[in-house]
Amino acid sequence: MDLLYPVLRTVLICLVGFGIAYQGRRRGYTIFNLYGRFNRLQFFILFMGLMGLFYAVDVIEARLFDYIVTLPAYWATRILIGLLQALLFPLGCVLFARRIHDIGFNGWAGILWASIIIFINTYIAVSPLNYLLDLFVWIIGFLFWVLPGQPEPNKYGYPPFMHQEPLHSQEHFEPQPPTPAEQEVRKKVRKRRKKR
């Protein structure tokens, strides 16, 4: 039972986070775009920022729990902290998925790792175990930082800061024109969007 609550809370936070990301993508916010790549410097800066935000949420949670005297206040604090973590979840997904794209692998591993970070931040155990779990997050973040990305374009896009046409490459990555069937689907989607 000690592990069931954090697992269910993590699943709920991730589902709310996916909902936030879905709505953000529908409204055209590019911050929720999983496509593309982050190089090591971009990853390092954003990883430090994301971890700072997670620790800020932990500090807010600890400070709010110092003043709780009623059960409704307890649940309101839990909901508030869950929403803050749900806002950070899509940002973690984007960060790790784009970095894994730069390395040359599928971004699902980044989404899984963002879910594990949410679990670690919701799991409250004895202090030595919490410190070990935090150390685990930092070690994996360090590994993502030191692993070199692919210098050439891969199926996830061009490397960050690279000119869009490689100068000395035999392969030429140009988008193919859409087929007539794809054009029809795009027209239907545009019509549906205009109705909203």
One Martini backbone bead per residue (centre of mass of N, CA, C, O) as a GRO file, in nm:
protein
  196
    1MET     BB    1   0.054   0.066  -0.015
    2ASP     BB    2   0.302   0.257  -0.019
    3LEU     BB    3   0.322   0.236  -0.352
    4LEU     BB    4   0.036   0.290  -0.472
    5TYR     BB    5  -0.004   0.594  -0.444
    6PRO     BB    6   0.236   0.701  -0.621
    7VAL     BB    7   0.150   0.553  -0.878
    8LEU     BB    8  -0.134   0.678  -0.910
    9ARG     BB    9  -0.036   0.971  -0.903
   10THR     BB   10   0.147   0.952  -1.150
   11VAL     BB   11  -0.068   0.874  -1.353
   12LEU     BB   12  -0.244   1.125  -1.313
   13ILE     BB   13  -0.030   1.338  -1.379
   14CYS     BB   14   0.033   1.232  -1.665
   15LEU     BB   15  -0.252   1.263  -1.781
   16VAL     BB   16  -0.272   1.565  -1.734
   17GLY     BB   17  -0.016   1.633  -1.896
   18PHE     BB   18  -0.121   1.524  -2.164
   19GLY     BB   19  -0.360   1.718  -2.178
   20ILE     BB   20  -0.193   1.976  -2.183
   21ALA     BB   21  -0.030   1.903  -2.437
   22TYR     BB   22  -0.270   1.869  -2.627
   23GLN     BB   23  -0.382   2.156  -2.598
   24GLY     BB   24  -0.123   2.297  -2.683
   25ARG     BB   25  -0.107   2.174  -2.967
   26ARG     BB   26  -0.388   2.272  -3.067
   27ARG     BB   27  -0.296   2.587  -3.014
   28GLY     BB   28   0.028   2.602  -3.112
   29TYR     BB   29   0.240   2.525  -2.903
   30THR     BB   30   0.587   2.465  -2.933
   31ILE     BB   31   0.669   2.351  -2.647
   32PHE     BB   32   0.503   2.064  -2.721
   33ASN     BB   33   0.720   1.971  -2.922
   34LEU     BB   34   0.871   1.653  -3.009
   35TYR     BB   35   1.016   1.765  -3.236
   36GLY     BB   36   1.344   1.720  -3.271
   37ARG     BB   37   1.649   1.874  -3.128
   38PHE     BB   38   1.899   1.843  -2.866
   39ASN     BB   39   2.170   1.945  -2.745
   40ARG     BB   40   2.382   1.953  -2.482
   41LEU     BB   41   2.349   2.248  -2.400
   42GLN     BB   42   2.044   2.266  -2.404
   43PHE     BB   43   1.998   2.038  -2.206
   44PHE     BB   44   2.152   2.148  -1.962
   45ILE     BB   45   1.989   2.407  -1.922
   46LEU     BB   46   1.701   2.273  -1.909
   47PHE     BB   47   1.759   2.069  -1.683
   48MET     BB   48   1.825   2.273  -1.463
   49GLY     BB   49   1.554   2.419  -1.478
   50LEU     BB   50   1.370   2.173  -1.422
   51MET     BB   51   1.496   2.095  -1.148
   52GLY     BB   52   1.436   2.365  -1.015
   53LEU     BB   53   1.126   2.340  -1.040
   54PHE     BB   54   1.096   2.079  -0.878
   55TYR     BB   55   1.222   2.194  -0.615
   56ALA     BB   56   1.019   2.422  -0.581
   57VAL     BB   57   0.777   2.237  -0.542
   58ASP     BB   58   0.891   2.093  -0.291
   59VAL     BB   59   0.907   2.349  -0.116
   60ILE     BB   60   0.612   2.425  -0.130
   61GLU     BB   61   0.508   2.165  -0.006
   62ALA     BB   62   0.657   2.185   0.265
   63ARG     BB   63   0.538   2.462   0.350
   64LEU     BB   64   0.236   2.384   0.337
   65PHE     BB   65   0.253   2.141   0.545
   66ASP     BB   66   0.313   2.328   0.796
   67TYR     BB   67  -0.010   2.461   0.776
   68ILE     BB   68  -0.171   2.207   0.825
   69VAL     BB   69  -0.509   2.127   0.994
   70THR     BB   70  -0.683   2.012   0.757
   71LEU     BB   71  -0.818   1.807   0.524
   72PRO     BB   72  -0.882   2.010   0.294
   73ALA     BB   73  -0.596   2.132   0.290
   74TYR     BB   74  -0.451   1.877   0.211
   75TRP     BB   75  -0.600   1.829  -0.065
   76ALA     BB   76  -0.537   2.104  -0.188
   77THR     BB   77  -0.232   2.065  -0.186
   78ARG     BB   78  -0.222   1.809  -0.357
   79ILE     BB   79  -0.354   1.936  -0.608
   80LEU     BB   80  -0.155   2.166  -0.654
   81ILE     BB   81   0.100   1.989  -0.684
   82GLY     BB   82  -0.009   1.814  -0.914
   83LEU     BB   83  -0.043   2.050  -1.116
   84LEU     BB   84   0.251   2.141  -1.120
   85GLN     BB   85   0.360   1.865  -1.219
   86ALA     BB   86   0.183   1.856  -1.477
   87LEU     BB   87   0.326   2.106  -1.605
   88LEU     BB   88   0.620   1.965  -1.607
   89PHE     BB   89   0.589   1.702  -1.771
   90PRO     BB   90   0.593   1.802  -2.073
   91LEU     BB   91   0.874   1.930  -2.049
   92GLY     BB   92   1.022   1.663  -1.995
   93CYS     BB   93   0.940   1.519  -2.251
   94VAL     BB   94   1.070   1.715  -2.448
   95LEU     BB   95   1.356   1.711  -2.344
   96PHE     BB   96   1.413   1.397  -2.367
   97ALA     BB   97   1.314   1.341  -2.655
   98ARG     BB   98   1.508   1.537  -2.806
   99ARG     BB   99   1.770   1.414  -2.699
  100ILE     BB  100   1.720   1.128  -2.811
  101HIS     BB  101   1.705   1.219  -3.103
  102ASP     BB  102   2.002   1.317  -3.118
  103ILE     BB  103   2.116   1.027  -3.065
  104GLY     BB  104   1.887   0.821  -3.238
  105PHE     BB  105   1.622   0.776  -3.081
  106ASN     BB  106   1.338   0.714  -2.941
  107GLY     BB  107   1.114   0.922  -2.744
  108TRP     BB  108   0.979   0.722  -2.538
  109ALA     BB  109   1.206   0.720  -2.329
  110GLY     BB  110   1.160   1.015  -2.238
  111ILE     BB  111   0.873   0.977  -2.132
  112LEU     BB  112   0.946   0.762  -1.926
  113TRP     BB  113   1.151   0.936  -1.767
  114ALA     BB  114   0.949   1.156  -1.685
  115SER     BB  115   0.773   0.959  -1.520
  116ILE     BB  116   0.994   0.881  -1.317
  117ILE     BB  117   1.036   1.164  -1.203
  118ILE     BB  118   0.752   1.192  -1.094
  119PHE     BB  119   0.768   0.953  -0.902
  120ILE     BB  120   1.010   1.053  -0.734
  121ASN     BB  121   0.852   1.323  -0.647
  122THR     BB  122   0.607   1.149  -0.499
  123TYR     BB  123   0.803   0.981  -0.335
  124ILE     BB  124   0.787   0.909   0.017
  125ALA     BB  125   1.061   0.840   0.207
  126VAL     BB  126   1.325   0.780   0.331
  127SER     BB  127   1.594   0.979   0.311
  128PRO     BB  128   1.807   0.792   0.172
  129LEU     BB  129   1.622   0.716  -0.067
  130ASN     BB  130   1.573   0.998  -0.176
  131TYR     BB  131   1.871   1.058  -0.236
  132LEU     BB  132   1.911   0.823  -0.436
  133LEU     BB  133   1.693   0.909  -0.640
  134ASP     BB  134   1.816   1.186  -0.703
  135LEU     BB  135   2.088   1.076  -0.797
  136PHE     BB  136   1.973   0.914  -1.033
  137VAL     BB  137   1.868   1.154  -1.194
  138TRP     BB  138   2.147   1.297  -1.224
  139ILE     BB  139   2.295   1.067  -1.369
  140ILE     BB  140   2.111   1.048  -1.617
  141GLY     BB  141   2.144   1.344  -1.697
  142PHE     BB  142   2.450   1.320  -1.742
  143LEU     BB  143   2.434   1.109  -1.968
  144PHE     BB  144   2.272   1.286  -2.164
  145TRP     BB  145   2.496   1.507  -2.174
  146VAL     BB  146   2.754   1.321  -2.274
  147LEU     BB  147   2.610   1.221  -2.506
  148PRO     BB  148   2.643   1.215  -2.829
  149GLY     BB  149   2.539   1.337  -3.109
  150GLN     BB  150   2.439   1.353  -3.424
  151PRO     BB  151   2.592   1.530  -3.688
  152GLU     BB  152   2.374   1.426  -3.863
  153PRO     BB  153   2.104   1.375  -4.016
  154ASN     BB  154   1.799   1.245  -3.914
  155LYS     BB  155   1.470   1.136  -3.868
  156TYR     BB  156   1.441   1.403  -3.655
  157GLY     BB  157   1.654   1.584  -3.801
  158TYR     BB  158   1.841   1.841  -3.753
  159PRO     BB  159   2.083   1.974  -3.613
  160PRO     BB  160   2.154   2.198  -3.406
  161PHE     BB  161   2.273   2.476  -3.578
  162MET     BB  162   2.220   2.377  -3.865
  163HIS     BB  163   2.227   2.387  -4.172
  164GLN     BB  164   1.966   2.283  -4.379
  165GLU     BB  165   2.212   2.226  -4.587
  166PRO     BB  166   2.426   2.006  -4.654
  167LEU     BB  167   2.732   2.041  -4.807
  168HIS     BB  168   2.876   1.719  -4.790
  169SER     BB  169   2.617   1.562  -4.895
  170GLN     BB  170   2.447   1.313  -5.071
  171GLU     BB  171   2.213   1.364  -4.907
  172HIS     BB  172   1.871   1.477  -4.964
  173PHE     BB  173   1.644   1.654  -4.755
  174GLU     BB  174   1.324   1.642  -4.885
  175PRO     BB  175   1.016   1.712  -4.906
  176GLN     BB  176   0.741   1.556  -4.995
  177PRO     BB  177   0.483   1.565  -5.171
  178PRO     BB  178   0.167   1.536  -5.139
  179THR     BB  179  -0.071   1.336  -5.174
  180PRO     BB  180  -0.395   1.326  -5.263
  181ALA     BB  181  -0.488   1.194  -4.998
  182GLU     BB  182  -0.349   1.396  -4.808
  183GLN     BB  183  -0.493   1.649  -4.916
  184GLU     BB  184  -0.777   1.563  -4.831
  185VAL     BB  185  -0.722   1.541  -4.529
  186ARG     BB  186  -0.631   1.835  -4.492
  187LYS     BB  187  -0.896   1.965  -4.578
  188LYS     BB  188  -1.072   1.840  -4.357
  189VAL     BB  189  -0.917   1.955  -4.117
  190ARG     BB  190  -0.951   2.255  -4.189
  191LYS     BB  191  -1.259   2.255  -4.176
  192ARG     BB  192  -1.280   2.169  -3.877
  193ARG     BB  193  -1.118   2.413  -3.764
  194LYS     BB  194  -1.308   2.640  -3.875
  195LYS     BB  195  -1.564   2.552  -3.705
  196ARG     BB  196  -1.432   2.626  -3.418
   0.00000   0.00000   0.00000
